């Protein structure tokens, strides 16, 4: 989506860091079927994958050598929801 890309770029121009979940479709965000905005290769974008209880990539998490920058716990997270 070009409008979404432009919004992230405007944020970059104002010095804003943009953090997005990599996605939950188990796809490579470097290729076809990528999840956006996480797959945008823009300097102010950090894309976060999910890890499981063994600190491995969660079975459902998107990934990508170029587009996914960090991972964080995403399985069995305690919540009030």
PDB file of N, CA, C and O in Angstrom:
ATOM      1  N   UNK A   1       0.840  -1.174   0.000  1.00  0.00           N
ATOM      2  CA  UNK A   1       0.000   0.000   0.000  1.00  0.00           C
ATOM      3  C   UNK A   1       0.888   1.240   0.000  1.00  0.00           C
ATOM      4  O   UNK A   1       1.639   1.482   0.940  1.00  0.00           O
ATOM      5  N   UNK A   2       0.805   2.004  -1.036  1.00  0.00           N
ATOM      6  CA  UNK A   2       1.655   3.176  -1.202  1.00  0.00           C
ATOM      7  C   UNK A   2       1.388   4.233  -0.130  1.00  0.00           C
ATOM      8  O   UNK A   2       2.316   4.865   0.369  1.00  0.00           O
ATOM      9  N   UNK A   3       0.135   4.410   0.250  1.00  0.00           N
ATOM     10  CA  UNK A   3      -0.192   5.403   1.279  1.00  0.00           C
ATOM     11  C   UNK A   3       0.448   5.029   2.616  1.00  0.00           C
ATOM     12  O   UNK A   3       0.968   5.896   3.331  1.00  0.00           O
ATOM     13  N   UNK A   4       0.437   3.750   2.957  1.00  0.00           N
ATOM     14  CA  UNK A   4       1.057   3.294   4.200  1.00  0.00           C
ATOM     15  C   UNK A   4       2.566   3.495   4.153  1.00  0.00           C
ATOM     16  O   UNK A   4       3.174   3.970   5.112  1.00  0.00           O
ATOM     17  N   UNK A   5       3.189   3.167   3.028  1.00  0.00           N
ATOM     18  CA  UNK A   5       4.630   3.375   2.868  1.00  0.00           C
ATOM     19  C   UNK A   5       4.975   4.858   3.051  1.00  0.00           C
ATOM     20  O   UNK A   5       5.932   5.209   3.728  1.00  0.00           O
ATOM     21  N   UNK A   6       4.199   5.719   2.436  1.00  0.00           N
ATOM     22  CA  UNK A   6       4.453   7.160   2.543  1.00  0.00           C
ATOM     23  C   UNK A   6       4.299   7.643   3.976  1.00  0.00           C
ATOM     24  O   UNK A   6       5.038   8.516   4.431  1.00  0.00           O
ATOM     25  N   UNK A   7       3.362   7.082   4.726  1.00  0.00           N
ATOM     26  CA  UNK A   7       3.183   7.455   6.129  1.00  0.00           C
ATOM     27  C   UNK A   7       4.413   7.059   6.949  1.00  0.00           C
ATOM     28  O   UNK A   7       4.879   7.838   7.792  1.00  0.00           O
ATOM     29  N   UNK A   8       4.954   5.870   6.701  1.00  0.00           N
ATOM     30  CA  UNK A   8       6.156   5.434   7.416  1.00  0.00           C
ATOM     31  C   UNK A   8       7.343   6.321   7.030  1.00  0.00           C
ATOM     32  O   UNK A   8       8.157   6.694   7.884  1.00  0.00           O
ATOM     33  N   UNK A   9       7.435   6.689   5.775  1.00  0.00           N
ATOM     34  CA  UNK A   9       8.516   7.576   5.329  1.00  0.00           C
ATOM     35  C   UNK A   9       8.392   8.967   5.942  1.00  0.00           C
ATOM     36  O   UNK A   9       9.392   9.576   6.315  1.00  0.00           O
ATOM     37  N   UNK A  10       7.162   9.468   6.069  1.00  0.00           N
ATOM     38  CA  UNK A  10       6.974  10.771   6.725  1.00  0.00           C
ATOM     39  C   UNK A  10       7.396  10.693   8.188  1.00  0.00           C
ATOM     40  O   UNK A  10       8.007  11.620   8.719  1.00  0.00           O
ATOM     41  N   UNK A  11       7.079   9.595   8.825  1.00  0.00           N
ATOM     42  CA  UNK A  11       7.522   9.395  10.210  1.00  0.00           C
ATOM     43  C   UNK A  11       9.045   9.396  10.271  1.00  0.00           C
ATOM     44  O   UNK A  11       9.641  10.008  11.157  1.00  0.00           O
ATOM     45  N   UNK A  12       9.688   8.710   9.333  1.00  0.00           N
ATOM     46  CA  UNK A  12      11.155   8.698   9.275  1.00  0.00           C
ATOM     47  C   UNK A  12      11.702  10.109   9.153  1.00  0.00           C
ATOM     48  O   UNK A  12      12.645  10.486   9.850  1.00  0.00           O
ATOM     49  N   UNK A  13      11.107  10.892   8.290  1.00  0.00           N
ATOM     50  CA  UNK A  13      11.572  12.263   8.055  1.00  0.00           C
ATOM     51  C   UNK A  13      11.446  13.135   9.301  1.00  0.00           C
ATOM     52  O   UNK A  13      12.135  14.143   9.421  1.00  0.00           O
ATOM     53  N   UNK A  14      10.589  12.731  10.235  1.00  0.00           N
ATOM     54  CA  UNK A  14      10.415  13.471  11.489  1.00  0.00           C
ATOM     55  C   UNK A  14      11.174  12.819  12.641  1.00  0.00           C
ATOM     56  O   UNK A  14      10.991  13.181  13.801  1.00  0.00           O
ATOM     57  N   UNK A  15      11.996  11.804  12.318  1.00  0.00           N
ATOM     58  CA  UNK A  15      12.806  11.161  13.340  1.00  0.00           C
ATOM     59  C   UNK A  15      12.075  10.123  14.179  1.00  0.00           C
ATOM     60  O   UNK A  15      12.502   9.801  15.278  1.00  0.00           O
ATOM     61  N   UNK A  16      10.983   9.604  13.652  1.00  0.00           N
ATOM     62  CA  UNK A  16      10.171   8.644  14.395  1.00  0.00           C
ATOM     63  C   UNK A  16      10.554   7.213  14.007  1.00  0.00           C
ATOM     64  O   UNK A  16      10.640   6.885  12.827  1.00  0.00           O
ATOM     65  N   UNK A  17      10.751   6.372  15.003  1.00  0.00           N
ATOM     66  CA  UNK A  17      10.998   4.955  14.804  1.00  0.00           C
ATOM     67  C   UNK A  17       9.660   4.251  14.663  1.00  0.00           C
ATOM     68  O   UNK A  17       8.740   4.475  15.437  1.00  0.00           O
ATOM     69  N   UNK A  18       9.536   3.378  13.662  1.00  0.00           N
ATOM     70  CA  UNK A  18       8.293   2.665  13.393  1.00  0.00           C
ATOM     71  C   UNK A  18       8.532   1.187  13.660  1.00  0.00           C
ATOM     72  O   UNK A  18       9.388   0.567  13.047  1.00  0.00           O
ATOM     73  N   UNK A  19       7.787   0.598  14.594  1.00  0.00           N
ATOM     74  CA  UNK A  19       7.934  -0.807  14.963  1.00  0.00           C
ATOM     75  C   UNK A  19       6.660  -1.539  14.564  1.00  0.00           C
ATOM     76  O   UNK A  19       5.554  -1.086  14.869  1.00  0.00           O
ATOM     77  N   UNK A  20       6.832  -2.678  13.882  1.00  0.00           N
ATOM     78  CA  UNK A  20       5.675  -3.453  13.421  1.00  0.00           C
ATOM     79  C   UNK A  20       5.896  -4.935  13.663  1.00  0.00           C
ATOM     80  O   UNK A  20       7.026  -5.428  13.596  1.00  0.00           O
ATOM     81  N   UNK A  21       4.817  -5.641  13.944  1.00  0.00           N
ATOM     82  CA  UNK A  21       4.883  -7.095  14.042  1.00  0.00           C
ATOM     83  C   UNK A  21       5.189  -7.659  12.663  1.00  0.00           C
ATOM     84  O   UNK A  21       4.660  -7.181  11.644  1.00  0.00           O
ATOM     85  N   UNK A  22       6.040  -8.686  12.602  1.00  0.00           N
ATOM     86  CA  UNK A  22       6.387  -9.307  11.322  1.00  0.00           C
ATOM     87  C   UNK A  22       5.164  -9.938  10.674  1.00  0.00           C
ATOM     88  O   UNK A  22       5.063  -9.981   9.443  1.00  0.00           O
ATOM     89  N   UNK A  23       4.230 -10.426  11.466  1.00  0.00           N
ATOM     90  CA  UNK A  23       3.020 -11.045  10.944  1.00  0.00           C
ATOM     91  C   UNK A  23       2.888 -12.469  11.436  1.00  0.00           C
ATOM     92  O   UNK A  23       3.843 -13.060  11.950  1.00  0.00           O
ATOM     93  N   UNK A  24       1.718 -13.042  11.257  1.00  0.00           N
ATOM     94  CA  UNK A  24       1.413 -14.373  11.788  1.00  0.00           C
ATOM     95  C   UNK A  24       0.982 -15.357  10.706  1.00  0.00           C
ATOM     96  O   UNK A  24       0.207 -16.270  10.961  1.00  0.00           O
ATOM     97  N   UNK A  25       1.490 -15.198   9.498  1.00  0.00           N
ATOM     98  CA  UNK A  25       1.082 -16.077   8.402  1.00  0.00           C
ATOM     99  C   UNK A  25       2.128 -17.138   8.038  1.00  0.00           C
ATOM    100  O   UNK A  25       1.943 -17.875   7.088  1.00  0.00           O
ATOM    101  N   UNK A  26       3.253 -17.153   8.778  1.00  0.00           N
ATOM    102  CA  UNK A  26       4.356 -18.098   8.527  1.00  0.00           C
ATOM    103  C   UNK A  26       4.910 -17.963   7.111  1.00  0.00           C
ATOM    104  O   UNK A  26       5.107 -18.941   6.396  1.00  0.00           O
ATOM    105  N   UNK A  27       5.136 -16.720   6.684  1.00  0.00           N
ATOM    106  CA  UNK A  27       5.697 -16.468   5.352  1.00  0.00           C
ATOM    107  C   UNK A  27       6.996 -15.679   5.477  1.00  0.00           C
ATOM    108  O   UNK A  27       7.251 -15.026   6.496  1.00  0.00           O
ATOM    109  N   UNK A  28       7.786 -15.756   4.437  1.00  0.00           N
ATOM    110  CA  UNK A  28       9.035 -15.004   4.344  1.00  0.00           C
ATOM    111  C   UNK A  28       8.694 -13.597   3.853  1.00  0.00           C
ATOM    112  O   UNK A  28       8.275 -13.429   2.704  1.00  0.00           O
ATOM    113  N   UNK A  29       8.871 -12.601   4.698  1.00  0.00           N
ATOM    114  CA  UNK A  29       8.546 -11.226   4.323  1.00  0.00           C
ATOM    115  C   UNK A  29       9.506 -10.657   3.283  1.00  0.00           C
ATOM    116  O   UNK A  29       9.287  -9.552   2.797  1.00  0.00           O
ATOM    117  N   UNK A  30      10.546 -11.388   2.935  1.00  0.00           N
ATOM    118  CA  UNK A  30      11.446 -10.955   1.862  1.00  0.00           C
ATOM    119  C   UNK A  30      10.886 -11.322   0.489  1.00  0.00           C
ATOM    120  O   UNK A  30      11.412 -10.880  -0.532  1.00  0.00           O
ATOM    121  N   UNK A  31       9.847 -12.156   0.434  1.00  0.00           N
ATOM    122  CA  UNK A  31       9.335 -12.662  -0.841  1.00  0.00           C
ATOM    123  C   UNK A  31       7.868 -12.361  -1.057  1.00  0.00           C
ATOM    124  O   UNK A  31       7.302 -11.418  -0.496  1.00  0.00           O
ATOM    125  N   UNK A  32       7.242 -13.223  -1.851  1.00  0.00           N
ATOM    126  CA  UNK A  32       5.814 -13.082  -2.170  1.00  0.00           C
ATOM    127  C   UNK A  32       4.970 -13.333  -0.937  1.00  0.00           C
ATOM    128  O   UNK A  32       5.320 -14.141  -0.091  1.00  0.00           O
ATOM    129  N   UNK A  33       3.860 -12.655  -0.833  1.00  0.00           N
ATOM    130  CA  UNK A  33       2.954 -12.830   0.286  1.00  0.00           C
ATOM    131  C   UNK A  33       3.399 -12.115   1.546  1.00  0.00           C
ATOM    132  O   UNK A  33       2.915 -12.415   2.633  1.00  0.00           O
ATOM    133  N   UNK A  34       4.321 -11.194   1.422  1.00  0.00           N
ATOM    134  CA  UNK A  34       4.860 -10.466   2.570  1.00  0.00           C
ATOM    135  C   UNK A  34       3.766  -9.692   3.303  1.00  0.00           C
ATOM    136  O   UNK A  34       2.758  -9.305   2.723  1.00  0.00           O
ATOM    137  N   UNK A  35       4.003  -9.480   4.588  1.00  0.00           N
ATOM    138  CA  UNK A  35       3.082  -8.732   5.435  1.00  0.00           C
ATOM    139  C   UNK A  35       3.578  -7.295   5.581  1.00  0.00           C
ATOM    140  O   UNK A  35       4.734  -7.062   5.925  1.00  0.00           O
ATOM    141  N   UNK A  36       2.698  -6.346   5.331  1.00  0.00           N
ATOM    142  CA  UNK A  36       3.056  -4.930   5.434  1.00  0.00           C
ATOM    143  C   UNK A  36       2.298  -4.298   6.586  1.00  0.00           C
ATOM    144  O   UNK A  36       1.193  -4.713   6.885  1.00  0.00           O
ATOM    145  N   UNK A  37       2.909  -3.365   7.265  1.00  0.00           N
ATOM    146  CA  UNK A  37       4.097  -2.589   6.912  1.00  0.00           C
ATOM    147  C   UNK A  37       5.431  -3.247   7.253  1.00  0.00           C
ATOM    148  O   UNK A  37       6.480  -2.716   6.923  1.00  0.00           O
ATOM    149  N   UNK A  38       5.424  -4.410   7.913  1.00  0.00           N
ATOM    150  CA  UNK A  38       6.672  -5.019   8.375  1.00  0.00           C
ATOM    151  C   UNK A  38       7.687  -5.260   7.255  1.00  0.00           C
ATOM    152  O   UNK A  38       8.890  -5.191   7.476  1.00  0.00           O
ATOM    153  N   UNK A  39       7.242  -5.526   6.045  1.00  0.00           N
ATOM    154  CA  UNK A  39       8.149  -5.854   4.949  1.00  0.00           C
ATOM    155  C   UNK A  39       8.741  -4.623   4.247  1.00  0.00           C
ATOM    156  O   UNK A  39       9.607  -4.769   3.385  1.00  0.00           O
ATOM    157  N   UNK A  40       8.302  -3.436   4.614  1.00  0.00           N
ATOM    158  CA  UNK A  40       8.910  -2.242   4.022  1.00  0.00           C
ATOM    159  C   UNK A  40      10.373  -2.175   4.430  1.00  0.00           C
ATOM    160  O   UNK A  40      10.700  -2.318   5.606  1.00  0.00           O
ATOM    161  N   UNK A  41      11.244  -1.948   3.474  1.00  0.00           N
ATOM    162  CA  UNK A  41      12.660  -1.785   3.779  1.00  0.00           C
ATOM    163  C   UNK A  41      12.968  -0.288   3.839  1.00  0.00           C
ATOM    164  O   UNK A  41      13.461   0.307   2.890  1.00  0.00           O
ATOM    165  N   UNK A  42      12.611   0.290   4.980  1.00  0.00           N
ATOM    166  CA  UNK A  42      12.787   1.718   5.226  1.00  0.00           C
ATOM    167  C   UNK A  42      13.630   1.846   6.487  1.00  0.00           C
ATOM    168  O   UNK A  42      13.477   1.071   7.428  1.00  0.00           O
ATOM    169  N   UNK A  43      14.518   2.836   6.527  1.00  0.00           N
ATOM    170  CA  UNK A  43      15.509   2.970   7.598  1.00  0.00           C
ATOM    171  C   UNK A  43      14.923   3.035   8.997  1.00  0.00           C
ATOM    172  O   UNK A  43      15.560   2.617   9.957  1.00  0.00           O
ATOM    173  N   UNK A  44      13.725   3.563   9.162  1.00  0.00           N
ATOM    174  CA  UNK A  44      13.145   3.721  10.496  1.00  0.00           C
ATOM    175  C   UNK A  44      12.219   2.575  10.887  1.00  0.00           C
ATOM    176  O   UNK A  44      11.537   2.640  11.889  1.00  0.00           O
ATOM    177  N   UNK A  45      12.228   1.497  10.101  1.00  0.00           N
ATOM    178  CA  UNK A  45      11.341   0.362  10.346  1.00  0.00           C
ATOM    179  C   UNK A  45      12.069  -0.736  11.115  1.00  0.00           C
ATOM    180  O   UNK A  45      13.165  -1.148  10.743  1.00  0.00           O
ATOM    181  N   UNK A  46      11.457  -1.206  12.208  1.00  0.00           N
ATOM    182  CA  UNK A  46      11.913  -2.401  12.907  1.00  0.00           C
ATOM    183  C   UNK A  46      10.756  -3.384  12.874  1.00  0.00           C
ATOM    184  O   UNK A  46       9.659  -3.084  13.323  1.00  0.00           O
ATOM    185  N   UNK A  47      11.032  -4.562  12.318  1.00  0.00           N
ATOM    186  CA  UNK A  47      10.031  -5.618  12.216  1.00  0.00           C
ATOM    187  C   UNK A  47      10.348  -6.686  13.255  1.00  0.00           C
ATOM    188  O   UNK A  47      11.482  -7.154  13.357  1.00  0.00           O
ATOM    189  N   UNK A  48       9.328  -7.097  14.025  1.00  0.00           N
ATOM    190  CA  UNK A  48       9.522  -8.006  15.150  1.00  0.00           C
ATOM    191  C   UNK A  48       8.812  -9.339  14.900  1.00  0.00           C
ATOM    192  O   UNK A  48       7.588  -9.370  14.736  1.00  0.00           O
ATOM    193  N   UNK A  49       9.590 -10.419  14.904  1.00  0.00           N
ATOM    194  CA  UNK A  49       9.039 -11.771  14.810  1.00  0.00           C
ATOM    195  C   UNK A  49       8.672 -12.253  16.209  1.00  0.00           C
ATOM    196  O   UNK A  49       9.050 -11.637  17.205  1.00  0.00           O
ATOM    197  N   UNK A  50       7.959 -13.373  16.276  1.00  0.00           N
ATOM    198  CA  UNK A  50       7.562 -13.954  17.567  1.00  0.00           C
ATOM    199  C   UNK A  50       8.403 -15.191  17.868  1.00  0.00           C
ATOM    200  O   UNK A  50       8.697 -15.979  16.964  1.00  0.00           O
ATOM    201  N   UNK A  51       8.764 -15.355  19.147  1.00  0.00           N
ATOM    202  CA  UNK A  51       9.457 -16.561  19.580  1.00  0.00           C
ATOM    203  C   UNK A  51       8.539 -17.385  20.479  1.00  0.00           C
ATOM    204  O   UNK A  51       7.592 -16.863  21.070  1.00  0.00           O
ATOM    205  N   UNK A  52       8.869 -18.676  20.584  1.00  0.00           N
ATOM    206  CA  UNK A  52       8.084 -19.563  21.444  1.00  0.00           C
ATOM    207  C   UNK A  52       8.724 -19.664  22.829  1.00  0.00           C
ATOM    208  O   UNK A  52       9.672 -18.937  23.142  1.00  0.00           O
ATOM    209  N   UNK A  53       8.243 -20.577  23.642  1.00  0.00           N
ATOM    210  CA  UNK A  53       8.741 -20.700  25.009  1.00  0.00           C
ATOM    211  C   UNK A  53      10.169 -21.235  25.079  1.00  0.00           C
ATOM    212  O   UNK A  53      10.797 -21.171  26.135  1.00  0.00           O
ATOM    213  N   UNK A  54      10.699 -21.748  23.961  1.00  0.00           N
ATOM    214  CA  UNK A  54      12.092 -22.206  23.894  1.00  0.00           C
ATOM    215  C   UNK A  54      12.997 -21.185  23.205  1.00  0.00           C
ATOM    216  O   UNK A  54      14.123 -21.511  22.834  1.00  0.00           O
ATOM    217  N   UNK A  55      12.489 -19.978  23.016  1.00  0.00           N
ATOM    218  CA  UNK A  55      13.208 -18.889  22.354  1.00  0.00           C
ATOM    219  C   UNK A  55      13.566 -19.214  20.905  1.00  0.00           C
ATOM    220  O   UNK A  55      14.573 -18.756  20.379  1.00  0.00           O
ATOM    221  N   UNK A  56      12.714 -19.991  20.261  1.00  0.00           N
ATOM    222  CA  UNK A  56      12.849 -20.284  18.831  1.00  0.00           C
ATOM    223  C   UNK A  56      11.731 -19.565  18.099  1.00  0.00           C
ATOM    224  O   UNK A  56      10.712 -19.219  18.694  1.00  0.00           O
ATOM    225  N   UNK A  57      11.903 -19.390  16.808  1.00  0.00           N
ATOM    226  CA  UNK A  57      10.860 -18.747  16.015  1.00  0.00           C
ATOM    227  C   UNK A  57       9.546 -19.494  16.208  1.00  0.00           C
ATOM    228  O   UNK A  57       9.492 -20.718  16.055  1.00  0.00           O
ATOM    229  N   UNK A  58       8.502 -18.776  16.572  1.00  0.00           N
ATOM    230  CA  UNK A  58       7.183 -19.389  16.761  1.00  0.00           C
ATOM    231  C   UNK A  58       6.701 -19.962  15.430  1.00  0.00           C
ATOM    232  O   UNK A  58       6.970 -19.397  14.363  1.00  0.00           O
ATOM    233  N   UNK A  59       5.999 -21.080  15.485  1.00  0.00           N
ATOM    234  CA  UNK A  59       5.580 -21.781  14.269  1.00  0.00           C
ATOM    235  C   UNK A  59       4.766 -20.907  13.330  1.00  0.00           C
ATOM    236  O   UNK A  59       4.761 -21.101  12.126  1.00  0.00           O
ATOM    237  N   UNK A  60       4.072 -19.918  13.840  1.00  0.00           N
ATOM    238  CA  UNK A  60       3.189 -19.070  13.044  1.00  0.00           C
ATOM    239  C   UNK A  60       3.836 -17.770  12.576  1.00  0.00           C
ATOM    240  O   UNK A  60       3.288 -17.060  11.745  1.00  0.00           O
ATOM    241  N   UNK A  61       5.001 -17.444  13.112  1.00  0.00           N
ATOM    242  CA  UNK A  61       5.588 -16.123  12.882  1.00  0.00           C
ATOM    243  C   UNK A  61       6.156 -15.964  11.479  1.00  0.00           C
ATOM    244  O   UNK A  61       6.777 -16.872  10.930  1.00  0.00           O
ATOM    245  N   UNK A  62       5.959 -14.776  10.921  1.00  0.00           N
ATOM    246  CA  UNK A  62       6.650 -14.424   9.683  1.00  0.00           C
ATOM    247  C   UNK A  62       8.119 -14.193  10.009  1.00  0.00           C
ATOM    248  O   UNK A  62       8.500 -14.000  11.159  1.00  0.00           O
ATOM    249  N   UNK A  63       8.931 -14.177   8.983  1.00  0.00           N
ATOM    250  CA  UNK A  63      10.379 -14.051   9.136  1.00  0.00           C
ATOM    251  C   UNK A  63      10.933 -13.378   7.889  1.00  0.00           C
ATOM    252  O   UNK A  63      10.201 -13.093   6.947  1.00  0.00           O
ATOM    253  N   UNK A  64      12.232 -13.138   7.837  1.00  0.00           N
ATOM    254  CA  UNK A  64      12.873 -12.578   6.654  1.00  0.00           C
ATOM    255  C   UNK A  64      14.255 -12.064   6.984  1.00  0.00           C
ATOM    256  O   UNK A  64      14.409 -11.279   7.924  1.00  0.00           O
ATOM    257  N   UNK A  65      15.256 -12.529   6.251  1.00  0.00           N
ATOM    258  CA  UNK A  65      16.637 -12.101   6.507  1.00  0.00           C
ATOM    259  C   UNK A  65      16.816 -10.599   6.319  1.00  0.00           C
ATOM    260  O   UNK A  65      17.588  -9.972   7.023  1.00  0.00           O
ATOM    261  N   UNK A  66      16.104 -10.018   5.355  1.00  0.00           N
ATOM    262  CA  UNK A  66      16.250  -8.588   5.074  1.00  0.00           C
ATOM    263  C   UNK A  66      15.221  -7.729   5.810  1.00  0.00           C
ATOM    264  O   UNK A  66      15.482  -6.570   6.092  1.00  0.00           O
ATOM    265  N   UNK A  67      14.065  -8.290   6.099  1.00  0.00           N
ATOM    266  CA  UNK A  67      12.957  -7.461   6.580  1.00  0.00           C
ATOM    267  C   UNK A  67      12.553  -7.695   8.028  1.00  0.00           C
ATOM    268  O   UNK A  67      11.719  -6.955   8.542  1.00  0.00           O
ATOM    269  N   UNK A  68      13.105  -8.714   8.672  1.00  0.00           N
ATOM    270  CA  UNK A  68      12.778  -8.963  10.077  1.00  0.00           C
ATOM    271  C   UNK A  68      14.038  -8.752  10.902  1.00  0.00           C
ATOM    272  O   UNK A  68      15.069  -9.351  10.627  1.00  0.00           O
ATOM    273  N   UNK A  69      13.963  -7.891  11.885  1.00  0.00           N
ATOM    274  CA  UNK A  69      15.160  -7.405  12.567  1.00  0.00           C
ATOM    275  C   UNK A  69      15.391  -7.985  13.957  1.00  0.00           C
ATOM    276  O   UNK A  69      16.525  -8.038  14.425  1.00  0.00           O
ATOM    277  N   UNK A  70      14.324  -8.392  14.618  1.00  0.00           N
ATOM    278  CA  UNK A  70      14.433  -8.842  16.002  1.00  0.00           C
ATOM    279  C   UNK A  70      13.246  -9.760  16.293  1.00  0.00           C
ATOM    280  O   UNK A  70      12.257  -9.759  15.559  1.00  0.00           O
ATOM    281  N   UNK A  71      13.380 -10.536  17.348  1.00  0.00           N
ATOM    282  CA  UNK A  71      12.267 -11.387  17.767  1.00  0.00           C
ATOM    283  C   UNK A  71      12.023 -11.182  19.259  1.00  0.00           C
ATOM    284  O   UNK A  71      12.937 -10.838  20.004  1.00  0.00           O
ATOM    285  N   UNK A  72      10.794 -11.417  19.667  1.00  0.00           N
ATOM    286  CA  UNK A  72      10.403 -11.250  21.066  1.00  0.00           C
ATOM    287  C   UNK A  72       9.389 -12.328  21.417  1.00  0.00           C
ATOM    288  O   UNK A  72       8.740 -12.892  20.528  1.00  0.00           O
ATOM    289  N   UNK A  73       9.239 -12.643  22.710  1.00  0.00           N
ATOM    290  CA  UNK A  73       8.275 -13.660  23.111  1.00  0.00           C
ATOM    291  C   UNK A  73       6.875 -13.389  22.527  1.00  0.00           C
ATOM    292  O   UNK A  73       6.391 -12.264  22.565  1.00  0.00           O
ATOM    293  N   UNK A  74       6.276 -14.459  21.972  1.00  0.00           N
ATOM    294  CA  UNK A  74       4.960 -14.300  21.369  1.00  0.00           C
ATOM    295  C   UNK A  74       4.042 -15.480  21.592  1.00  0.00           C
ATOM    296  O   UNK A  74       2.982 -15.565  20.991  1.00  0.00           O
ATOM    297  N   UNK A  75       4.452 -16.416  22.443  1.00  0.00           N
ATOM    298  CA  UNK A  75       3.652 -17.608  22.740  1.00  0.00           C
ATOM    299  C   UNK A  75       3.456 -17.695  24.252  1.00  0.00           C
ATOM    300  O   UNK A  75       4.384 -17.463  25.017  1.00  0.00           O
ATOM    301  N   UNK A  76       2.231 -18.042  24.649  1.00  0.00           N
ATOM    302  CA  UNK A  76       1.898 -18.165  26.080  1.00  0.00           C
ATOM    303  C   UNK A  76       2.184 -16.894  26.869  1.00  0.00           C
ATOM    304  O   UNK A  76       2.717 -16.931  27.967  1.00  0.00           O
ATOM    305  N   UNK A  77       1.809 -15.767  26.299  1.00  0.00           N
ATOM    306  CA  UNK A  77       1.973 -14.482  26.968  1.00  0.00           C
ATOM    307  C   UNK A  77       0.770 -14.256  27.878  1.00  0.00           C
ATOM    308  O   UNK A  77      -0.382 -14.313  27.430  1.00  0.00           O
ATOM    309  N   UNK A  78       1.010 -14.011  29.145  1.00  0.00           N
ATOM    310  CA  UNK A  78      -0.068 -13.772  30.099  1.00  0.00           C
ATOM    311  C   UNK A  78      -0.667 -12.395  29.826  1.00  0.00           C
ATOM    312  O   UNK A  78       0.056 -11.418  29.647  1.00  0.00           O
ATOM    313  N   UNK A  79      -1.982 -12.343  29.793  1.00  0.00           N
ATOM    314  CA  UNK A  79      -2.667 -11.100  29.492  1.00  0.00           C
ATOM    315  C   UNK A  79      -3.959 -11.020  30.302  1.00  0.00           C
ATOM    316  O   UNK A  79      -4.490 -12.036  30.755  1.00  0.00           O
ATOM    317  N   UNK A  80      -4.470  -9.828  30.457  1.00  0.00           N
ATOM    318  CA  UNK A  80      -5.757  -9.649  31.124  1.00  0.00           C
ATOM    319  C   UNK A  80      -6.909  -9.743  30.121  1.00  0.00           C
ATOM    320  O   UNK A  80      -8.066  -9.666  30.520  1.00  0.00           O
ATOM    321  N   UNK A  81      -6.596  -9.887  28.833  1.00  0.00           N
ATOM    322  CA  UNK A  81      -7.624  -9.967  27.797  1.00  0.00           C
ATOM    323  C   UNK A  81      -8.173 -11.364  27.715  1.00  0.00           C
ATOM    324  O   UNK A  81      -7.453 -12.324  27.695  1.00  0.00           O
TER     325      UNK A  81
END
